[in-house]
Amino acid sequence: MLSFLAAGCTENATDQISATDQVSGNTDPNAPENVSGQAGSRLKFNKHKPQSETAQYDSVWDRLLALYSLPEMDNERIDRAVDWYLQHPASLAIIQQRAEPYLHHILDEVEAKHIPGELALLPVVESAFVVNAYSTADASGLWQFIPSTGQEYGLEQNDWYDGRRDVYASTKAATTYLKELSELFDGDWLLALASYNCGKNRVRKSIDKNEGRSLPTDYWSLSLPQETQDYVPRLLAIAKIFANAERYNLHLHHIPNKPYFEAVDIKAPLDLRKAAQLANTPFDQFLKLNPGFNRSCTAPQGPHRLLVPVAQAQNFKRNLAQLPFNERVDYSQFYEEAAPAPAPARIRSEERLAAAPIMKRSEPKEERHEEIQTSTISGRYTVKPGETLSAIAERSHTSIAALRQANHLPDGNVRWGMRLQIPSASDDLNDARAERQPIAVKAAKIQTGGSGQMYAVKKGDTFWNISQRFAVDPKDLAEWNKITLKTALLPGRKLVIKGGTANQQVASAAPIRLVHYKVGNGDTLTQIAKRFNISVSELRKTNADALSRGLRPGQQLKVIVDGQPST
């Protein structure tokens, strides 16, 4: 699979729209309008333009329609998709109910990125608003990111947490990705959407093919996978239906134009059942807001953020402040869950009705590379015309073998436009980044004596990461120090380590500093990240707000480095 492949894909649940023909649409603005609602009719998107920037709307639907900005289109593929949706009214009702907790937040991101409002409905096509949807193509979440694209856009994935299912993080990533795809295709949103589904290289290749034959290069004229031919019309169809609900006799479930949830910084790990109790929220409802966590508690290394219903946010904060720190997590269960997490659930049978509009991904084998990583990735690189793998390895200060392993290349051949993962040169640095530490890490030797060795607790240390560092059991660690697994580990406390190996390598923090970097002309995130020896995802996380509208010359970026930037 192409490592930069778009996220859009889910598992087919039941019927699919049959769209075997490519029919060019009549885009004549003077064409007569038929409002009968039958296939072939030309219904306007009924855009509602706001009277002012501060205009208020009673419902998210009014706000959504005000943000519509795609041109009106008339095409047989759209009509077939409209007919299919109208034949499944129960699906439309269920989708609206599922969308309620998330749509206001999605519209916030759509407005912040200045992208068409219709894109807020993309989760209808991608996941039917099933937050833990998981496809056979290994895509996950509302926006159906595959692992590689998720990593590219800062969505961490480990045994404890999958950012692709994090509603808050994945929505920011998806809107950023869509906007970048639009800019790549000179503002053509249909080509951007097609790229989100089948990959930008596949779309670019089809454009080049048509140009070579002196054929039109708009979305409707391209030869693309069948799924992609249906994908964009489905979004346009659902947008048209919601914009013309009365004409289509569709009841719009009232969703107030108010935030449904608030993102709360919880500072440290917290048991999810306990969090739901603190928020006075049913556990299943709480999990629908926080589906990114794979365990019974939030991830040890973060994110330390939970989405809480707005009505309960203040109570939650107050209750959490009163909760003793050593009662936040059941540590006995915490350590029992150190085994690998189960795979996310696929769309369940009872959800298949509303998931029916979702299509199974056509796998363009020649353009997708699965990422089962065996080494940490320090950056990404786009192959330029005429470049060879050996030249890229030399430029990136790595080996051909490491590049082939990191990118699962069967041979040493690379093509123009391929996105390669560049493996890190430092295993110690890799280990630290895998633990989400925003600092570089050095290896330090600790000498052991006959009675063991002493270890000074550092900020952020837990029984779990200390025991892993010394290859000992957490319970033994507690017993040696006459404490329990619920004891708070305060920075500076000395712990006796009786197990482990002499001269064991232990991670210790190197000096860190905050650098303010001014973006220059021609700078890219990859170049800046390599300059400071950090990953692109770290750079994105530290500057999430600043990069929400893309990278621009003159911007000030914050870079956390260990005092040893790369040369």
XYZ file of C-alpha atoms in Angstrom:
567
model
C 0.000 0.000 0.000
C 1.122 3.524 -0.668
C 2.336 4.908 2.651
C 0.667 8.252 1.946
C -2.603 6.684 0.846
C -5.791 8.471 1.812
C -7.690 7.265 4.794
C -11.108 6.748 3.272
C -12.214 3.136 3.531
C -14.485 0.933 5.552
C -16.004 -2.485 5.426
C -18.957 -3.078 3.124
C -21.962 -4.043 5.179
C -24.777 -4.850 2.754
C -25.803 -3.495 -0.634
C -23.677 -1.179 -2.714
C -24.719 1.398 -5.263
C -24.132 0.019 -8.715
C -22.304 2.675 -10.695
C -20.574 0.965 -13.569
C -20.887 3.821 -16.024
C -18.972 7.065 -16.105
C -21.357 9.770 -17.254
C -20.255 13.353 -17.682
C -22.628 15.741 -15.927
C -24.445 18.633 -17.517
C -23.088 21.614 -15.652
C -24.967 24.232 -17.656
C -26.160 26.750 -15.023
C -29.143 27.601 -17.254
C -30.414 24.021 -17.413
C -34.055 23.674 -16.275
C -34.638 22.588 -12.722
C -36.881 19.690 -11.792
C -37.826 19.391 -8.139
C -39.683 16.106 -8.369
C -36.953 14.268 -6.455
C -36.655 11.524 -9.115
C -33.372 10.310 -10.587
C -32.078 12.720 -13.186
C -33.580 15.783 -11.522
C -31.447 18.828 -10.821
C -31.898 19.961 -7.234
C -29.905 22.874 -5.941
C -27.852 22.519 -2.812
C -29.969 25.313 -1.312
C -27.014 27.122 0.214
C -27.798 29.343 3.211
C -25.272 32.143 3.368
C -24.715 33.739 6.785
C -25.744 37.363 7.134
C -22.616 38.120 9.120
C -19.633 36.346 10.561
C -21.350 36.277 13.935
C -24.630 34.868 12.625
C -26.108 32.299 14.988
C -28.043 29.200 14.010
C -30.493 27.197 16.098
C -29.388 23.830 14.730
C -26.230 22.322 13.312
C -28.137 21.672 10.088
C -28.702 25.406 9.530
C -25.048 26.045 10.273
C -23.949 23.171 8.035
C -25.954 24.423 5.058
C -24.560 27.929 5.535
C -21.078 26.473 5.084
C -21.862 24.645 1.823
C -19.594 25.965 -0.911
C -19.154 23.238 -3.531
C -20.633 24.143 -6.927
C -23.978 22.664 -7.937
C -23.511 19.532 -9.999
C -25.797 17.380 -12.104
C -24.543 13.881 -12.791
C -26.136 10.478 -13.154
C -23.821 9.008 -10.522
C -25.081 11.531 -7.971
C -28.701 10.775 -8.904
C -28.185 7.031 -8.428
C -26.659 7.657 -5.001
C -29.551 9.964 -4.029
C -32.057 7.277 -5.030
C -30.206 4.654 -3.020
C -30.182 6.729 0.151
C -33.854 7.605 -0.231
C -34.666 3.909 -0.482
C -33.029 3.414 2.936
C -34.636 6.085 5.162
C -33.842 4.097 8.335
C -30.132 4.466 7.540
C -30.469 8.239 7.300
C -32.291 8.382 10.638
C -29.680 6.244 12.438
C -26.801 8.210 10.927
C -28.284 11.476 12.228
C -28.527 10.057 15.743
C -24.948 8.854 15.619
C -23.692 12.176 14.289
C -25.208 14.245 17.098
C -22.270 14.120 19.565
C -19.674 14.959 16.908
C -21.158 17.232 14.251
C -20.764 20.523 16.123
C -17.059 19.839 16.724
C -16.559 18.785 13.110
C -18.146 22.046 11.925
C -15.805 23.976 14.225
C -12.833 22.383 12.452
C -14.387 22.865 9.006
C -14.836 26.580 9.728
C -11.350 26.909 11.211
C -9.791 25.369 8.089
C -12.058 27.314 5.686
C -13.073 24.185 3.809
C -16.489 23.390 2.271
C -19.210 22.517 4.755
C -20.164 19.459 2.712
C -16.967 17.782 3.955
C -18.422 17.653 7.473
C -20.612 14.846 6.126
C -17.700 12.730 4.914
C -17.954 10.402 7.971
C -21.362 9.340 6.608
C -19.599 7.785 3.626
C -16.516 6.685 5.533
C -17.899 5.120 8.708
C -21.624 5.907 8.974
C -20.517 7.823 12.093
C -19.512 4.595 13.857
C -16.632 5.873 15.999
C -14.905 2.502 16.373
C -15.485 1.332 12.794
C -12.644 -0.853 11.564
C -12.229 -2.050 7.983
C -10.530 -4.969 6.283
C -8.042 -2.435 4.882
C -6.961 -1.672 8.495
C -8.651 1.730 8.467
C -10.209 2.944 11.695
C -12.328 5.682 13.251
C -14.860 8.227 12.031
C -12.518 9.341 9.250
C -11.128 5.866 8.452
C -7.416 6.622 8.562
C -5.118 3.771 7.604
C -2.077 3.411 9.919
C 0.466 5.154 7.686
C -1.645 8.232 6.944
C -2.625 8.436 10.598
C 1.030 8.518 11.604
C 1.768 11.098 8.932
C -0.799 13.405 10.514
C 0.211 12.888 14.131
C -2.291 10.186 15.140
C -0.387 7.947 17.505
C -1.132 4.227 17.532
C 0.049 1.867 20.263
C -1.240 -0.829 22.621
C -2.908 1.756 24.856
C -4.271 4.291 22.409
C -5.246 4.708 18.749
C -5.473 8.337 17.677
C -7.396 7.341 14.553
C -10.374 6.628 16.812
C -9.836 9.767 18.891
C -12.700 12.008 17.742
C -10.906 15.194 18.768
C -7.507 14.402 17.237
C -8.687 12.588 14.098
C -11.073 15.391 13.110
C -8.233 17.906 13.248
C -6.034 15.527 11.239
C -8.688 14.764 8.616
C -9.576 18.402 7.948
C -5.879 19.288 7.713
C -5.276 16.402 5.318
C -8.251 17.311 3.123
C -7.136 20.914 2.901
C -3.614 19.885 1.914
C -5.011 17.588 -0.790
C -7.111 20.461 -2.122
C -4.047 22.703 -2.323
C -2.157 19.910 -4.080
C -4.835 19.864 -6.806
C -5.139 23.652 -7.127
C -8.325 23.956 -5.094
C -10.240 21.165 -6.870
C -12.195 19.598 -4.004
C -13.514 16.675 -6.047
C -9.966 15.603 -6.884
C -9.032 16.091 -3.223
C -11.886 13.817 -2.143
C -10.934 11.212 -4.733
C -7.358 11.322 -3.398
C -8.605 10.878 0.158
C -10.232 7.658 -1.012
C -7.727 6.047 -3.379
C -4.496 8.023 -2.929
C -3.105 11.160 -4.511
C -0.641 9.235 -6.692
C -3.448 7.194 -8.213
C -5.369 10.375 -9.032
C -2.259 12.109 -10.369
C -1.457 9.131 -12.577
C -4.974 9.198 -14.052
C -4.695 12.956 -14.684
C -1.345 12.489 -16.453
C -2.854 9.712 -18.559
C -5.741 11.927 -19.702
C -3.405 14.841 -20.400
C -1.317 12.565 -22.607
C -4.449 11.730 -24.583
C -5.699 15.350 -24.691
C -8.732 14.378 -22.592
C -10.401 16.399 -19.812
C -8.808 16.021 -16.379
C -11.746 16.815 -14.099
C -12.895 14.193 -11.587
C -15.821 13.002 -13.730
C -13.519 12.321 -16.697
C -10.840 10.305 -14.886
C -10.466 6.543 -14.936
C -10.404 5.665 -11.224
C -11.218 2.566 -9.146
C -14.926 1.732 -9.031
C -15.067 2.574 -5.333
C -13.680 6.053 -5.994
C -16.135 6.554 -8.857
C -18.933 5.971 -6.338
C -17.262 7.639 -3.350
C -17.482 11.316 -4.329
C -21.059 11.058 -5.714
C -22.148 9.534 -2.405
C -20.905 12.538 -0.463
C -22.520 14.929 -2.932
C -25.749 12.929 -2.744
C -25.960 12.967 1.041
C -25.178 16.706 1.039
C -27.953 17.298 -1.489
C -30.464 15.255 0.509
C -29.802 17.124 3.756
C -29.991 20.458 1.925
C -33.388 19.528 0.439
C -34.831 17.573 3.351
C -38.399 18.863 2.914
C -38.470 18.093 -0.797
C -37.183 14.593 -0.111
C -39.601 14.146 2.811
C -36.678 13.570 5.192
C -37.132 14.423 8.861
C -33.987 16.117 10.221
C -33.346 15.129 13.821
C -32.933 18.372 15.794
C -29.319 18.800 16.865
C -28.726 22.081 18.742
C -25.931 24.253 17.449
C -24.082 23.936 20.746
C -20.964 22.004 21.800
C -21.846 18.479 22.868
C -18.595 17.838 24.707
C -15.667 19.637 26.293
C -12.059 18.465 26.108
C -10.719 18.245 29.678
C -7.028 17.991 30.578
C -6.800 15.216 33.205
C -3.003 15.567 33.689
C -2.339 11.848 34.358
C -3.793 8.359 33.692
C -7.372 7.792 34.852
C -9.567 4.700 34.952
C -12.290 5.113 32.303
C -15.099 3.645 34.399
C -14.131 5.940 37.236
C -14.028 8.867 34.793
C -17.558 8.057 33.612
C -18.714 8.000 37.236
C -17.045 11.345 37.929
C -18.830 12.725 34.875
C -22.161 11.177 35.946
C -22.392 9.707 32.446
C -23.350 6.159 31.400
C -20.205 4.202 30.608
C -21.227 3.254 27.059
C -22.013 6.905 26.280
C -18.684 7.977 27.773
C -16.812 5.484 25.591
C -18.494 6.847 22.457
C -16.845 10.170 23.221
C -13.494 8.534 24.052
C -13.126 5.513 21.753
C -9.388 5.994 21.213
C -8.315 4.150 24.367
C -7.735 0.393 24.132
C -7.499 -0.332 27.873
C -9.537 0.172 31.008
C -7.701 3.435 31.682
C -6.159 6.220 29.644
C -2.684 5.755 28.221
C 0.297 6.128 30.633
C 2.119 8.461 28.255
C -1.008 10.321 27.169
C -2.884 11.910 25.667
C -4.125 13.056 29.073
C -7.374 14.373 27.637
C -10.942 13.161 27.912
C -14.063 14.381 26.156
C -16.843 14.987 28.678
C -20.459 16.009 27.958
C -20.688 19.785 28.339
C -23.475 19.521 30.874
C -21.245 17.429 33.144
C -17.864 19.081 32.499
C -17.769 21.294 35.596
C -18.913 18.480 37.888
C -16.296 16.221 36.366
C -13.489 18.722 36.973
C -14.617 19.292 40.545
C -14.950 15.558 41.286
C -11.590 14.807 39.693
C -9.875 17.491 41.781
C -11.212 15.819 44.933
C -10.150 12.310 43.906
C -6.950 11.143 45.706
C -4.189 10.643 43.177
C -3.563 7.031 44.207
C -7.227 6.209 43.488
C -7.201 7.393 39.887
C -6.150 3.964 38.558
C -6.556 0.377 39.745
C -2.865 -0.497 39.375
C -3.359 -4.236 39.742
C -5.571 -4.163 36.652
C -3.285 -1.598 35.056
C -0.365 -4.036 35.021
C -2.446 -7.030 34.055
C -3.288 -5.172 30.877
C 0.298 -4.991 29.712
C -0.407 -7.712 27.159
C -1.080 -6.573 23.570
C -4.489 -5.040 23.061
C -7.129 -6.786 20.953
C -7.838 -5.437 17.489
C -10.549 -2.766 17.288
C -14.029 -4.116 16.676
C -15.296 -4.230 13.142
C -18.739 -2.812 12.458
C -21.113 -5.107 14.327
C -24.098 -6.856 12.760
C -26.643 -4.625 14.510
C -24.903 -1.612 12.974
C -24.960 -2.907 9.440
C -28.194 -1.221 8.408
C -26.824 2.289 8.857
C -23.422 1.195 7.584
C -24.933 -0.044 4.328
C -23.936 3.065 2.331
C -20.278 2.358 3.077
C -18.253 0.751 0.324
C -15.485 -1.793 0.523
C -12.134 -0.401 -0.538
C -10.662 -1.435 -3.840
C -7.044 -2.165 -3.021
C -4.691 -0.525 -5.577
C -1.925 -3.019 -4.829
C 0.773 -1.290 -6.787
C 0.429 1.918 -4.754
C -0.053 0.796 -1.152
C 2.625 -0.386 1.241
C 1.524 -1.684 4.622
C 3.463 -0.199 7.504
C 4.337 -2.879 10.050
C 7.215 -0.965 11.506
C 10.242 -2.619 13.022
C 12.107 0.624 13.641
C 11.195 4.175 14.607
C 10.644 6.618 11.748
C 12.430 9.944 12.013
C 10.808 11.535 8.980
C 9.343 11.064 5.533
C 10.739 11.800 2.112
C 9.075 12.187 -1.294
C 11.093 10.609 -4.095
C 12.105 13.106 -6.776
C 12.408 12.292 -10.497
C 15.541 10.247 -11.248
C 16.457 9.546 -7.630
C 17.669 6.121 -6.554
C 17.332 4.371 -3.211
C 21.092 4.563 -2.643
C 21.089 8.335 -3.172
C 18.189 8.735 -0.739
C 19.956 6.529 1.821
C 23.108 8.643 1.582
C 21.134 11.894 1.868
C 19.223 10.552 4.897
C 22.301 9.137 6.664
C 20.902 5.610 6.677
C 21.371 2.376 4.742
C 19.589 0.909 1.724
C 18.680 -2.154 3.800
C 17.100 0.023 6.519
C 15.083 1.957 3.932
C 13.862 -1.238 2.296
C 12.877 -2.716 5.656
C 11.082 0.426 6.866
C 9.128 0.747 3.607
C 8.681 -2.977 2.826
C 10.281 -2.606 -0.599
C 10.743 -5.981 -2.342
C 13.700 -4.585 -4.262
C 15.752 -1.430 -4.482
C 13.512 0.301 -7.010
C 11.654 3.508 -6.156
C 9.347 5.663 -8.234
C 8.876 9.407 -8.487
C 6.283 10.619 -5.995
C 6.639 7.681 -3.571
C 6.563 8.669 0.114
C 9.342 6.872 1.962
C 9.707 6.526 5.705
C 13.205 7.419 6.889
C 14.324 5.202 9.813
C 15.987 6.907 12.759
C 19.702 6.458 13.193
C 19.531 6.211 16.992
C 17.864 3.300 18.761
C 18.012 5.107 22.108
C 16.278 8.120 20.604
C 13.738 5.812 18.981
C 12.885 4.202 22.301
C 12.288 7.579 23.897
C 10.047 8.736 21.077
C 8.065 5.530 21.224
C 7.237 6.513 24.809
C 6.066 9.958 23.566
C 8.833 11.801 25.390
C 9.318 15.213 23.713
C 13.037 15.126 24.496
C 16.073 13.282 23.250
C 17.398 10.524 25.493
C 20.921 9.324 26.188
C 22.008 5.925 27.415
C 23.564 5.928 30.873
C 25.201 3.020 32.700
C 24.201 2.274 36.266
C 26.627 0.115 38.197
C 25.111 -2.552 40.386
C 26.415 -3.938 43.626
C 25.746 -7.165 45.442
C 22.633 -5.741 47.128
C 21.242 -4.209 43.918
C 21.227 -0.666 42.599
C 19.512 2.618 43.326
C 17.309 4.475 40.886
C 16.081 8.063 41.307
C 12.455 8.508 40.211
C 12.003 11.059 37.445
C 8.958 13.098 36.533
C 6.458 10.941 34.663
C 7.890 7.637 35.917
C 5.470 4.835 36.764
C 5.936 1.373 38.217
C 5.322 0.079 34.729
C 8.010 1.968 32.811
C 10.606 1.530 35.588
C 9.986 -2.216 35.732
C 10.233 -2.429 31.949
C 13.457 -0.449 31.989
C 15.100 -2.892 34.389
C 13.297 -6.026 33.154
C 11.777 -6.759 36.570
C 8.264 -7.438 37.829
C 6.340 -4.352 39.095
C 5.183 -6.290 42.169
C 8.794 -7.205 43.018
C 9.773 -3.565 42.611
C 7.106 -2.540 45.130
C 8.070 -5.329 47.551
C 11.789 -4.446 47.493
C 10.919 -0.887 48.484
C 8.213 -1.810 51.048
C 5.507 0.072 49.157
C 2.407 -0.890 47.170
C 1.572 -0.490 43.498
C -0.801 2.324 44.494
C 1.973 4.367 46.110
C 2.594 7.649 44.275
C 6.108 7.830 42.841
C 7.368 11.327 43.540
C 10.308 12.671 41.520
C 13.604 12.256 43.395
C 12.544 9.217 45.409
C 15.244 6.533 45.515
C 14.164 2.999 44.621
C 16.107 -0.188 45.264
C 16.428 -2.381 42.173
C 17.454 -5.910 43.143
C 16.704 -7.510 39.803
C 17.974 -6.538 36.409
C 21.382 -6.914 34.876
C 24.634 -5.231 35.902
C 25.657 -2.274 33.731
C 22.102 -2.153 32.397
C 21.264 0.594 29.951
C 18.820 3.078 31.472
C 17.225 6.055 29.783
C 18.084 9.380 31.351
C 16.927 12.738 30.114
C 19.370 14.915 28.259
C 19.220 18.709 28.685
C 16.265 20.090 26.739
C 15.447 23.524 25.434
C 12.679 25.318 23.576
C 13.658 26.811 20.237
C 11.535 29.323 18.335
C 12.110 28.711 14.632
C 11.021 31.131 11.919
C 9.834 29.338 8.785
C 11.732 30.369 5.685
C 10.791 30.273 2.006
C 10.844 26.702 0.728
C 10.897 25.147 4.205
C 8.926 21.939 4.718
C 7.992 20.189 7.964
C 10.263 17.293 7.044
C 13.262 19.595 6.533
C 12.640 21.426 9.821
C 12.151 18.159 11.726
C 15.392 16.690 10.345
C 17.245 19.897 11.187
C 16.373 19.479 14.856
C 16.503 15.667 14.874
C 12.832 15.221 15.796
C 9.925 13.562 14.006
C 7.365 15.357 11.861
C 4.588 14.099 14.143
C 6.295 15.676 17.189
C 6.631 18.955 15.323
C 2.943 18.825 14.353
C 1.815 18.099 17.925
C 3.846 20.951 19.407
C 2.461 23.392 16.824
C -1.034 22.000 16.240
C -2.755 25.397 16.296
C -0.121 27.194 14.243
C -0.192 24.491 11.551
C -3.987 24.242 11.356
C -3.894 26.366 8.200
C -0.709 24.893 6.797
C 2.956 25.880 6.852
C 3.701 29.457 5.776
C 6.922 31.482 5.481
C 7.374 33.800 8.462
C 5.566 31.539 10.927
C 7.134 31.027 14.358
C 7.284 27.340 15.289
C 8.100 25.936 18.723
C 10.667 23.133 18.643
C 11.601 21.100 21.723
C 15.146 19.779 21.315
C 17.733 18.063 23.499
C 20.459 20.564 22.869
C 21.900 18.398 20.097
C 20.176 19.324 16.846
C 21.200 17.324 13.826
C 23.857 18.749 11.579
